[in-house]
Amino acid sequence: DAGVIQSPRHEVTEMGQEVTLRCKPISGHNSLFWYRQTMMRGLELLIYFNNNVPIDDSGMPEDRFSAKMPNASFSTLKIQPSEPRDSAVYFCASRQQQLGNTIYFGEGSWLTVV
Amino acid sequence: AQTVTQSQPEMSVQEAETVTLSCTYDTSESNYYLFWYKQPPSRQMILVIRQEAYKQQNATENRFSVNFQKAAKSFSLKISDSQLGDTAMYFCAFMSPYTGTASKLTFGTGTRLQVTL
């Protein structure tokens, strides 16, 4: 079975540009998470969806960040406008809550804002 | 709020030896899940092992096993017969099984493990 699929794997963009990160969760999973990893702050949960509905977005740093999950097989994380401090690895992860609660991660999207 | 503490920022072990990574957590819940994830230089997050708090038996996955001490809120990872491919950052994580805002992974700060020849 395919795991969590993220795109792009790497992105370098200029400050002020819009960045869109994409995620396809594992088929049949009903929860989706966006995490950010930086050296300074470690792994932080940005937002969490359950059955396509945002449950907890308290980790979204500011209004420049937005996330959507229009259907069970796709989610986006958008940063507009991007800033250098947004440079990080962004992970998407998914889970089937009724099947043991294990969260599986994608390979991450490396974002560099210059 | 739950917290997860990994007190060993870095560890080193020789190939074929055994190493134990420490993790403690704080929670008032009686049922929850604990995980160890491995992050190699590729940065991918790979599940190593999981433990349900209601199970007294320690989880084991091949060379990886845990020592789960619920009363002490301790969840250490033992890697036996260490291999060069075990070199990675290891994260301990806690999750409540309930829905809502509690149902998310809370990570420790990680332990960087270096396996040497």
Tab-separated table of C-alpha atoms in Angstrom:
chain	number	residue	atom	x	y	z
A	1	ASP	CA	0.000	0.000	0.000
A	2	ALA	CA	1.159	3.525	-0.696
A	3	GLY	CA	2.094	5.542	2.348
A	4	VAL	CA	1.395	9.196	2.960
A	5	ILE	CA	2.431	11.099	-0.143
A	6	GLN	CA	3.674	14.654	0.052
A	7	SER	CA	4.676	17.128	-2.618
A	8	PRO	CA	6.877	18.885	-3.321
A	9	ARG	CA	9.738	17.113	-1.583
A	10	HIS	CA	11.902	20.210	-1.776
A	11	GLU	CA	11.036	23.810	-2.471
A	12	VAL	CA	13.115	26.945	-2.486
A	13	THR	CA	11.174	30.161	-2.787
A	14	GLU	CA	11.702	33.848	-2.343
A	15	MET	CA	10.336	35.742	0.598
A	16	GLY	CA	6.843	37.023	-0.086
A	17	GLN	CA	5.875	34.242	-2.459
A	18	GLU	CA	2.993	31.878	-1.871
A	19	VAL	CA	3.864	28.300	-0.995
A	20	THR	CA	1.466	25.375	-1.257
A	21	LEU	CA	2.319	21.998	0.206
A	22	ARG	CA	0.214	18.997	-0.712
A	23	CYS	CA	-0.614	15.754	1.001
A	24	LYS	CA	-2.399	12.559	0.104
A	25	PRO	CA	-3.111	10.489	3.214
A	26	ILE	CA	-3.181	6.719	3.326
A	27	SER	CA	-6.404	5.460	1.799
A	28	GLY	CA	-9.022	4.765	4.443
A	29	HIS	CA	-7.418	6.927	7.103
A	30	ASN	CA	-9.778	9.418	8.724
A	31	SER	CA	-7.335	11.723	10.545
A	32	LEU	CA	-4.719	13.977	8.994
A	33	PHE	CA	-2.020	16.008	10.681
A	34	TRP	CA	0.387	18.709	9.544
A	35	TYR	CA	3.587	18.979	11.577
A	36	ARG	CA	6.525	21.344	11.235
A	37	GLN	CA	10.074	20.510	12.279
A	38	THR	CA	12.776	23.066	12.964
A	39	MET	CA	16.027	22.922	14.880
A	40	MET	CA	14.833	25.520	17.341
A	41	ARG	CA	11.341	24.229	18.078
A	42	GLY	CA	11.494	20.533	17.211
A	43	LEU	CA	8.294	18.877	15.969
A	44	GLU	CA	5.210	21.036	16.285
A	45	LEU	CA	1.643	20.145	15.387
A	46	LEU	CA	0.206	22.829	13.138
A	47	ILE	CA	-3.276	21.490	12.478
A	48	TYR	CA	-5.250	18.284	12.787
A	49	PHE	CA	-8.263	17.158	10.745
A	50	ASN	CA	-10.701	14.414	11.624
A	51	ASN	CA	-13.069	13.252	8.875
A	52	ASN	CA	-11.972	16.287	6.826
A	53	VAL	CA	-12.965	18.731	9.572
A	54	PRO	CA	-10.302	20.826	11.329
A	55	ILE	CA	-10.286	19.805	14.969
A	56	ASP	CA	-7.295	21.674	16.361
A	57	ASP	CA	-5.551	24.526	14.551
A	58	SER	CA	-4.040	26.080	17.643
A	59	GLY	CA	-0.561	25.343	16.326
A	60	MET	CA	-0.946	27.389	13.162
A	61	PRO	CA	1.572	30.162	13.804
A	62	GLU	CA	-0.261	33.079	12.248
A	63	ASP	CA	-2.753	34.136	9.626
A	64	ARG	CA	-0.209	33.610	6.873
A	65	PHE	CA	-0.756	29.875	7.321
A	66	SER	CA	-3.907	28.119	6.163
A	67	ALA	CA	-4.829	24.484	5.654
A	68	LYS	CA	-7.667	22.785	3.848
A	69	MET	CA	-8.930	19.270	3.438
A	70	PRO	CA	-11.573	19.335	0.692
A	71	ASN	CA	-11.939	15.551	0.689
A	72	ALA	CA	-10.652	12.447	2.418
A	73	SER	CA	-7.763	11.987	0.015
A	74	PHE	CA	-6.210	15.429	-0.222
A	75	SER	CA	-5.004	18.269	1.957
A	76	THR	CA	-3.029	21.457	1.398
A	77	LEU	CA	-0.998	23.697	3.652
A	78	LYS	CA	-0.537	27.179	2.279
A	79	ILE	CA	1.795	29.939	3.412
A	80	GLN	CA	1.130	33.394	2.014
A	81	PRO	CA	3.280	35.427	2.109
A	82	SER	CA	6.234	33.246	3.009
A	83	GLU	CA	9.044	34.464	5.252
A	84	PRO	CA	12.557	33.106	5.890
A	85	ARG	CA	11.526	31.941	9.356
A	86	ASP	CA	9.061	29.557	7.719
A	87	SER	CA	11.985	27.482	6.470
A	88	ALA	CA	11.476	24.005	7.906
A	89	VAL	CA	10.513	20.460	7.097
A	90	TYR	CA	6.748	20.107	6.919
A	91	PHE	CA	5.330	16.666	7.570
A	92	CYS	CA	1.912	15.360	6.743
A	93	ALA	CA	0.706	12.324	8.661
A	94	SER	CA	-2.439	10.245	8.765
A	95	ARG	CA	-4.203	7.745	10.969
A	96	GLN	CA	-7.190	5.422	11.027
A	97	GLN	CA	-8.459	6.103	14.495
A	98	GLN	CA	-10.423	2.881	14.757
A	99	LEU	CA	-7.394	0.776	13.884
A	100	GLY	CA	-5.027	1.404	16.726
A	101	ASN	CA	-4.250	5.094	16.561
A	102	THR	CA	-0.826	4.742	14.964
A	103	ILE	CA	0.135	7.858	13.007
A	104	TYR	CA	2.085	7.357	9.781
A	105	PHE	CA	4.211	10.128	8.348
A	106	GLY	CA	5.008	11.188	4.830
A	107	GLU	CA	8.568	11.858	3.772
A	108	GLY	CA	8.256	15.564	4.423
A	109	SER	CA	8.479	18.713	2.350
A	110	TRP	CA	11.700	20.664	2.817
A	111	LEU	CA	10.922	24.349	2.489
A	112	THR	CA	13.584	27.027	2.200
A	113	VAL	CA	12.506	30.654	2.009
A	114	VAL	CA	15.299	33.002	0.957
B	1	ALA	CA	-1.120	19.090	28.902
B	2	GLN	CA	1.077	16.101	28.322
B	3	THR	CA	4.835	16.495	28.204
B	4	VAL	CA	7.503	14.108	26.964
B	5	THR	CA	11.112	14.329	28.143
B	6	GLN	CA	14.149	12.749	26.545
B	7	SER	CA	17.101	13.554	28.747
B	8	GLN	CA	19.834	12.181	26.476
B	9	PRO	CA	20.506	14.555	23.572
B	10	GLU	CA	23.162	12.254	22.104
B	11	MET	CA	24.308	8.697	22.527
B	12	SER	CA	26.853	6.466	20.895
B	13	VAL	CA	27.046	2.688	20.684
B	14	GLN	CA	29.332	0.256	18.959
B	15	GLU	CA	28.010	-2.038	16.300
B	16	ALA	CA	26.503	-5.260	17.709
B	17	GLU	CA	26.178	-3.769	21.182
B	18	THR	CA	22.982	-2.902	23.055
B	19	VAL	CA	21.841	0.608	23.840
B	20	THR	CA	18.900	2.000	25.812
B	21	LEU	CA	17.277	5.353	25.121
B	22	SER	CA	15.322	6.978	27.930
B	23	CYS	CA	11.936	8.674	27.839
B	24	THR	CA	9.665	9.944	30.569
B	25	TYR	CA	6.279	11.556	30.212
B	26	ASP	CA	3.710	13.318	32.301
B	27	THR	CA	-0.011	12.704	32.074
B	28	SER	CA	-3.041	12.362	34.299
B	29	GLU	CA	-4.723	9.903	31.949
B	30	SER	CA	-4.863	6.187	32.604
B	31	ASN	CA	-5.093	5.054	29.005
B	32	TYR	CA	-2.863	6.320	26.228
B	33	TYR	CA	-0.391	5.283	23.552
B	34	LEU	CA	3.374	5.630	23.468
B	35	PHE	CA	5.575	5.480	20.402
B	36	TRP	CA	9.177	5.557	19.325
B	37	TYR	CA	9.898	7.056	15.920
B	38	LYS	CA	13.221	6.963	14.104
B	39	GLN	CA	14.399	9.805	11.880
B	40	PRO	CA	17.471	8.966	9.771
B	41	PRO	CA	19.414	11.639	7.890
B	42	SER	CA	16.811	11.478	5.127
B	43	ARG	CA	14.460	13.123	7.677
B	44	GLN	CA	11.693	10.586	7.118
B	45	MET	CA	9.776	9.730	10.311
B	46	ILE	CA	9.636	5.970	10.682
B	47	LEU	CA	7.587	4.179	13.326
B	48	VAL	CA	9.787	1.854	15.379
B	49	ILE	CA	7.455	0.539	18.058
B	50	ARG	CA	4.241	1.348	19.908
B	51	GLN	CA	2.823	0.513	23.317
B	52	GLU	CA	-0.722	0.745	24.653
B	53	ALA	CA	-0.758	1.822	28.280
B	54	TYR	CA	-3.389	-0.748	29.257
B	55	LYS	CA	-1.103	-3.590	28.177
B	56	GLN	CA	1.340	-4.705	30.833
B	57	GLN	CA	3.470	-6.681	28.397
B	58	ASN	CA	6.331	-4.730	26.902
B	59	ALA	CA	6.192	-4.344	23.125
B	60	THR	CA	8.885	-5.966	20.986
B	61	GLU	CA	9.725	-5.574	17.307
B	62	ASN	CA	12.701	-7.684	16.248
B	63	ARG	CA	15.795	-5.990	17.736
B	64	PHE	CA	13.746	-3.223	19.310
B	65	SER	CA	11.981	-3.550	22.645
B	66	VAL	CA	10.614	-1.233	25.268
B	67	ASN	CA	10.642	-1.132	29.035
B	68	PHE	CA	7.302	0.411	29.938
B	69	GLN	CA	6.970	1.405	33.586
B	70	LYS	CA	3.518	2.949	33.914
B	71	ALA	CA	3.772	3.966	37.560
B	72	ALA	CA	7.087	5.669	36.926
B	73	LYS	CA	5.824	7.122	33.619
B	74	SER	CA	8.876	5.779	31.900
B	75	PHE	CA	9.143	4.346	28.379
B	76	SER	CA	12.670	3.399	27.368
B	77	LEU	CA	13.741	1.880	24.051
B	78	LYS	CA	16.307	-0.897	23.905
B	79	ILE	CA	18.103	-1.603	20.657
B	80	SER	CA	19.906	-4.935	20.612
B	81	ASP	CA	22.650	-5.933	18.197
B	82	SER	CA	22.987	-2.342	16.999
B	83	GLN	CA	23.575	-1.853	13.292
B	84	LEU	CA	25.038	1.058	11.356
B	85	GLY	CA	21.609	1.633	9.850
B	86	ASP	CA	20.248	2.380	13.308
B	87	THR	CA	22.122	5.692	13.263
B	88	ALA	CA	19.335	8.269	13.500
B	89	MET	CA	17.438	10.656	15.684
B	90	TYR	CA	14.957	8.832	17.905
B	91	PHE	CA	11.805	10.514	19.130
B	92	CYS	CA	9.569	9.354	21.933
B	93	ALA	CA	5.927	10.376	21.544
B	94	PHE	CA	2.707	10.299	23.570
B	95	MET	CA	-0.867	10.235	22.359
B	96	SER	CA	-4.218	10.241	24.079
B	97	PRO	CA	-6.673	7.819	22.485
B	98	TYR	CA	-9.563	10.220	22.741
B	99	THR	CA	-10.924	12.367	19.971
B	100	GLY	CA	-10.687	16.099	19.923
B	101	THR	CA	-7.743	18.260	20.709
B	102	ALA	CA	-6.046	15.641	22.877
B	103	SER	CA	-5.754	13.112	20.105
B	104	LYS	CA	-2.418	14.149	18.699
B	105	LEU	CA	1.219	13.119	19.060
B	106	THR	CA	3.309	15.053	21.545
B	107	PHE	CA	7.010	14.531	20.875
B	108	GLY	CA	10.107	14.652	23.010
B	109	THR	CA	13.136	16.604	21.856
B	110	GLY	CA	14.858	13.517	20.500
B	111	THR	CA	18.030	11.517	21.115
B	112	ARG	CA	20.651	11.406	18.417
B	113	LEU	CA	22.108	7.894	18.237
B	114	GLN	CA	25.378	7.204	16.489
B	115	VAL	CA	26.338	3.592	15.811
B	116	THR	CA	30.079	3.175	15.319
B	117	LEU	CA	32.275	0.403	14.008
